[in-house]
Amino acid sequence: MSAEITRESIAEQLGGVKYDQFLFYLMGPYKSFNLNYVLSEEEREGIDIEDLPGPIRRLFRNRDDIDAAQRLLRRVQGKLRTDPGVNAFLALDIGVDTDDVDAATQSIEFTRCSNATAFVLPFLGHNFGVGEEAGSVLEALSETHGDRLVFVREEDVTSAMIRSATVRWDLQVETYETEAELVAKLRRFAGRIMQRERRGDLDRLD
């Protein structure tokens, strides 16, 4: 990688919290699943959206949903940084250019550096694209970081990737109905990781 991602470089981009050495990476479909963020306006003008297959066509029309997902993660991030005071962050916070490190590699490295990682899946009306980024992380880190990774999906979200991942990688999967329930489950997950690190069940990350 031309831009090195380390625990130190991540922490330097974040504000101070009570447990600033406990990095909690929050992943979610807030950017990469909308082709409006990938293609330029000029490139989009050359595409007849009505001729595209349904799942791909919807990716050009769900910017409001994508923005809502990002706002959800921002609210969750703020609540986790306040209580219990862990250093929760999104990939956008670290500011690594995708020209230097591609998005999938960034997610792998952020997960590798973090004490805990959660992939939050709100219901956006489709699941297109969910599997690629998460699958890359699981493929690379399931053996070393599997205990530090959890999927938390809204009740209506279904994914063949998640179903197969629970078998292939013994993936931890939780569901939620409300934002309050989502935050509570992430707080409990972070608390369990902290306790396991203190007991020596998991290595402490320095």
Short mmCIF file of C-alpha atoms in Angstrom, two decimals:
data_model
loop_
_atom_site.label_atom_id
_atom_site.label_comp_id
_atom_site.label_asym_id
_atom_site.label_seq_id
_atom_site.Cartn_x
_atom_site.Cartn_y
_atom_site.Cartn_z
CA MET A 1 0.00 0.00 0.00
CA SER A 2 1.25 3.47 -0.80
CA ALA A 3 -0.59 4.86 2.27
CA GLU A 4 0.07 2.95 5.48
CA ILE A 5 -2.92 2.32 7.74
CA THR A 6 -2.03 1.76 11.39
CA ARG A 7 -3.77 2.07 14.75
CA GLU A 8 -1.78 5.23 15.33
CA SER A 9 -2.74 6.81 11.99
CA ILE A 10 -6.42 6.03 12.64
CA ALA A 11 -6.38 7.43 16.18
CA GLU A 12 -4.68 10.62 14.99
CA GLN A 13 -7.71 11.41 12.81
CA LEU A 14 -10.22 11.00 15.64
CA GLY A 15 -11.12 13.13 18.64
CA GLY A 16 -10.46 12.10 22.20
CA VAL A 17 -12.82 9.78 24.06
CA LYS A 18 -12.67 7.90 27.37
CA TYR A 19 -11.33 4.69 25.79
CA ASP A 20 -9.35 6.22 22.94
CA GLN A 21 -7.25 3.08 22.44
CA PHE A 22 -10.35 0.97 21.81
CA LEU A 23 -10.99 1.39 18.08
CA PHE A 24 -14.49 0.39 16.90
CA TYR A 25 -14.85 0.36 13.10
CA LEU A 26 -18.41 0.83 11.81
CA MET A 27 -19.06 -0.41 8.29
CA GLY A 28 -22.25 0.05 6.33
CA PRO A 29 -23.84 0.70 2.93
CA TYR A 30 -23.52 4.48 3.07
CA LYS A 31 -21.44 5.07 -0.06
CA SER A 32 -20.21 2.18 -2.13
CA PHE A 33 -23.63 0.75 -3.02
CA ASN A 34 -24.79 3.78 -5.01
CA LEU A 35 -23.40 4.17 -8.53
CA ASN A 36 -24.00 7.92 -8.39
CA TYR A 37 -20.97 8.02 -6.09
CA VAL A 38 -18.86 5.89 -8.46
CA LEU A 39 -19.64 7.30 -11.90
CA SER A 40 -19.19 10.91 -12.93
CA GLU A 41 -22.13 12.97 -14.21
CA GLU A 42 -20.70 12.71 -17.74
CA GLU A 43 -20.48 8.92 -17.47
CA ARG A 44 -24.04 8.70 -16.17
CA GLU A 45 -25.32 10.76 -19.11
CA GLY A 46 -24.16 7.98 -21.46
CA ILE A 47 -26.24 5.35 -19.66
CA ASP A 48 -29.92 4.72 -20.30
CA ILE A 49 -30.98 3.80 -16.77
CA GLU A 50 -34.28 2.28 -17.94
CA ASP A 51 -32.34 -0.36 -19.92
CA LEU A 52 -30.43 -1.59 -16.86
CA PRO A 53 -31.45 -4.67 -14.85
CA GLY A 54 -33.71 -3.84 -11.91
CA PRO A 55 -31.18 -4.26 -9.04
CA ILE A 56 -28.61 -2.09 -10.82
CA ARG A 57 -31.24 0.46 -11.89
CA ARG A 58 -32.24 0.95 -8.25
CA LEU A 59 -28.65 1.87 -7.38
CA PHE A 60 -29.07 5.07 -9.38
CA ARG A 61 -32.20 6.03 -7.47
CA ASN A 62 -31.52 5.42 -3.82
CA ARG A 63 -29.31 8.35 -2.85
CA ASP A 64 -31.82 9.37 -0.15
CA ASP A 65 -31.62 5.86 1.34
CA ILE A 66 -27.82 5.89 1.19
CA ASP A 67 -27.69 9.30 2.87
CA ALA A 68 -30.10 8.06 5.53
CA ALA A 69 -27.85 5.05 6.17
CA GLN A 70 -24.85 7.34 6.61
CA ARG A 71 -26.79 9.56 9.02
CA LEU A 72 -27.79 6.46 10.99
CA LEU A 73 -24.16 5.37 11.31
CA ARG A 74 -23.14 8.89 12.35
CA ARG A 75 -25.75 8.89 15.12
CA VAL A 76 -24.67 5.43 16.27
CA GLN A 77 -21.03 6.50 16.15
CA GLY A 78 -21.74 9.54 18.32
CA LYS A 79 -23.64 7.48 20.90
CA LEU A 80 -20.85 4.89 21.14
CA ARG A 81 -18.22 7.60 21.50
CA THR A 82 -20.26 9.09 24.37
CA ASP A 83 -21.27 5.84 26.08
CA PRO A 84 -19.25 3.72 26.70
CA GLY A 85 -16.69 6.14 25.23
CA VAL A 86 -15.00 3.91 22.65
CA ASN A 87 -13.22 5.36 19.63
CA ALA A 88 -15.91 4.54 17.06
CA PHE A 89 -15.17 5.62 13.49
CA LEU A 90 -16.27 5.36 9.87
CA ALA A 91 -13.91 4.91 6.94
CA LEU A 92 -14.74 8.46 5.84
CA ASP A 93 -13.20 9.80 9.05
CA ILE A 94 -9.71 8.54 8.24
CA GLY A 95 -9.39 10.24 4.87
CA VAL A 96 -7.37 7.64 2.95
CA ASP A 97 -7.69 8.31 -0.77
CA THR A 98 -9.08 5.37 -2.74
CA ASP A 99 -6.49 6.20 -5.41
CA ASP A 100 -3.85 5.22 -2.84
CA VAL A 101 -5.70 2.30 -1.20
CA ASP A 102 -8.85 0.77 -2.71
CA ALA A 103 -12.00 0.67 -0.58
CA ALA A 104 -11.94 -3.09 0.05
CA THR A 105 -8.31 -3.01 1.19
CA GLN A 106 -9.08 -0.04 3.43
CA SER A 107 -11.87 -2.01 5.10
CA ILE A 108 -9.57 -4.97 5.65
CA GLU A 109 -6.86 -2.77 7.18
CA PHE A 110 -9.31 -0.79 9.35
CA THR A 111 -10.68 -4.10 10.64
CA ARG A 112 -7.19 -5.46 11.25
CA CYS A 113 -6.33 -2.39 13.34
CA SER A 114 -9.60 -2.28 15.32
CA ASN A 115 -10.53 -3.87 18.61
CA ALA A 116 -14.04 -4.40 17.26
CA THR A 117 -15.77 -4.11 13.89
CA ALA A 118 -19.48 -4.03 13.15
CA PHE A 119 -21.12 -4.19 9.73
CA VAL A 120 -24.47 -2.47 10.18
CA LEU A 121 -27.12 -3.32 7.59
CA PRO A 122 -30.23 -1.13 7.61
CA PHE A 123 -33.03 -2.07 5.26
CA LEU A 124 -32.62 -0.12 2.00
CA GLY A 125 -35.11 -2.04 -0.12
CA HIS A 126 -32.39 -4.16 -1.75
CA ASN A 127 -29.23 -6.00 -0.77
CA PHE A 128 -27.21 -5.50 -3.96
CA GLY A 129 -23.50 -5.11 -3.20
CA VAL A 130 -23.64 -6.01 0.49
CA GLY A 131 -21.56 -9.15 0.13
CA GLU A 132 -18.46 -7.96 -1.70
CA GLU A 133 -16.87 -5.67 0.89
CA ALA A 134 -17.88 -7.76 3.89
CA GLY A 135 -16.80 -10.96 2.15
CA SER A 136 -13.37 -9.48 1.49
CA VAL A 137 -12.93 -8.69 5.19
CA LEU A 138 -14.11 -12.13 6.28
CA GLU A 139 -11.93 -13.92 3.73
CA ALA A 140 -8.84 -12.03 4.89
CA LEU A 141 -9.41 -11.86 8.65
CA SER A 142 -11.93 -14.45 9.83
CA GLU A 143 -9.28 -16.65 11.43
CA THR A 144 -7.53 -13.84 13.32
CA HIS A 145 -10.36 -11.34 13.91
CA GLY A 146 -13.54 -13.43 13.74
CA ASP A 147 -14.28 -12.87 17.45
CA ARG A 148 -13.99 -9.11 16.94
CA LEU A 149 -16.48 -8.88 14.05
CA VAL A 150 -20.28 -8.76 14.18
CA PHE A 151 -23.03 -8.21 11.62
CA VAL A 152 -26.09 -6.35 12.88
CA ARG A 153 -28.94 -6.32 10.38
CA GLU A 154 -32.35 -4.72 10.45
CA GLU A 155 -35.11 -7.32 10.71
CA ASP A 156 -36.16 -7.02 7.05
CA VAL A 157 -32.66 -7.48 5.63
CA THR A 158 -31.88 -10.86 4.11
CA SER A 159 -28.69 -11.88 2.36
CA ALA A 160 -27.47 -15.18 0.97
CA MET A 161 -23.94 -14.00 1.78
CA ILE A 162 -24.80 -13.58 5.46
CA ARG A 163 -26.51 -16.97 5.60
CA SER A 164 -23.52 -18.73 4.04
CA ALA A 165 -21.05 -16.72 6.13
CA THR A 166 -22.58 -17.96 9.37
CA VAL A 167 -21.66 -21.47 8.25
CA ARG A 168 -18.35 -20.81 6.51
CA TRP A 169 -16.88 -18.39 9.05
CA ASP A 170 -19.05 -18.91 12.15
CA LEU A 171 -20.07 -15.27 11.79
CA GLN A 172 -21.80 -13.49 14.66
CA VAL A 173 -25.11 -12.08 13.41
CA GLU A 174 -27.54 -9.93 15.40
CA THR A 175 -30.82 -8.31 14.37
CA TYR A 176 -32.44 -5.05 15.44
CA GLU A 177 -35.80 -3.34 15.04
CA THR A 178 -35.05 0.15 16.36
CA GLU A 179 -32.02 2.42 16.45
CA ALA A 180 -31.99 2.22 20.24
CA GLU A 181 -31.81 -1.58 20.04
CA LEU A 182 -28.99 -1.34 17.49
CA VAL A 183 -26.96 0.94 19.76
CA ALA A 184 -27.60 -1.27 22.78
CA LYS A 185 -26.38 -4.37 20.96
CA LEU A 186 -23.24 -2.62 19.74
CA ARG A 187 -22.52 -1.37 23.26
CA ARG A 188 -22.84 -4.90 24.62
CA PHE A 189 -20.59 -6.24 21.86
CA ALA A 190 -17.91 -3.64 22.63
CA GLY A 191 -18.22 -4.42 26.33
CA ARG A 192 -17.71 -8.15 25.73
CA ILE A 193 -14.59 -7.46 23.67
CA MET A 194 -13.21 -5.19 26.41
CA GLN A 195 -13.82 -7.83 29.07
CA ARG A 196 -12.18 -10.56 26.99
CA GLU A 197 -9.14 -8.37 26.43
CA ARG A 198 -8.88 -7.67 30.16
CA ARG A 199 -9.16 -11.37 31.01
CA GLY A 200 -6.61 -12.30 28.36
CA ASP A 201 -9.08 -14.26 26.22
CA LEU A 202 -8.24 -11.86 23.39
CA ASP A 203 -4.91 -10.17 22.79
CA ARG A 204 -4.75 -6.53 23.81
CA LEU A 205 -4.05 -4.30 20.83
CA ASP A 206 -1.41 -1.60 21.38
#
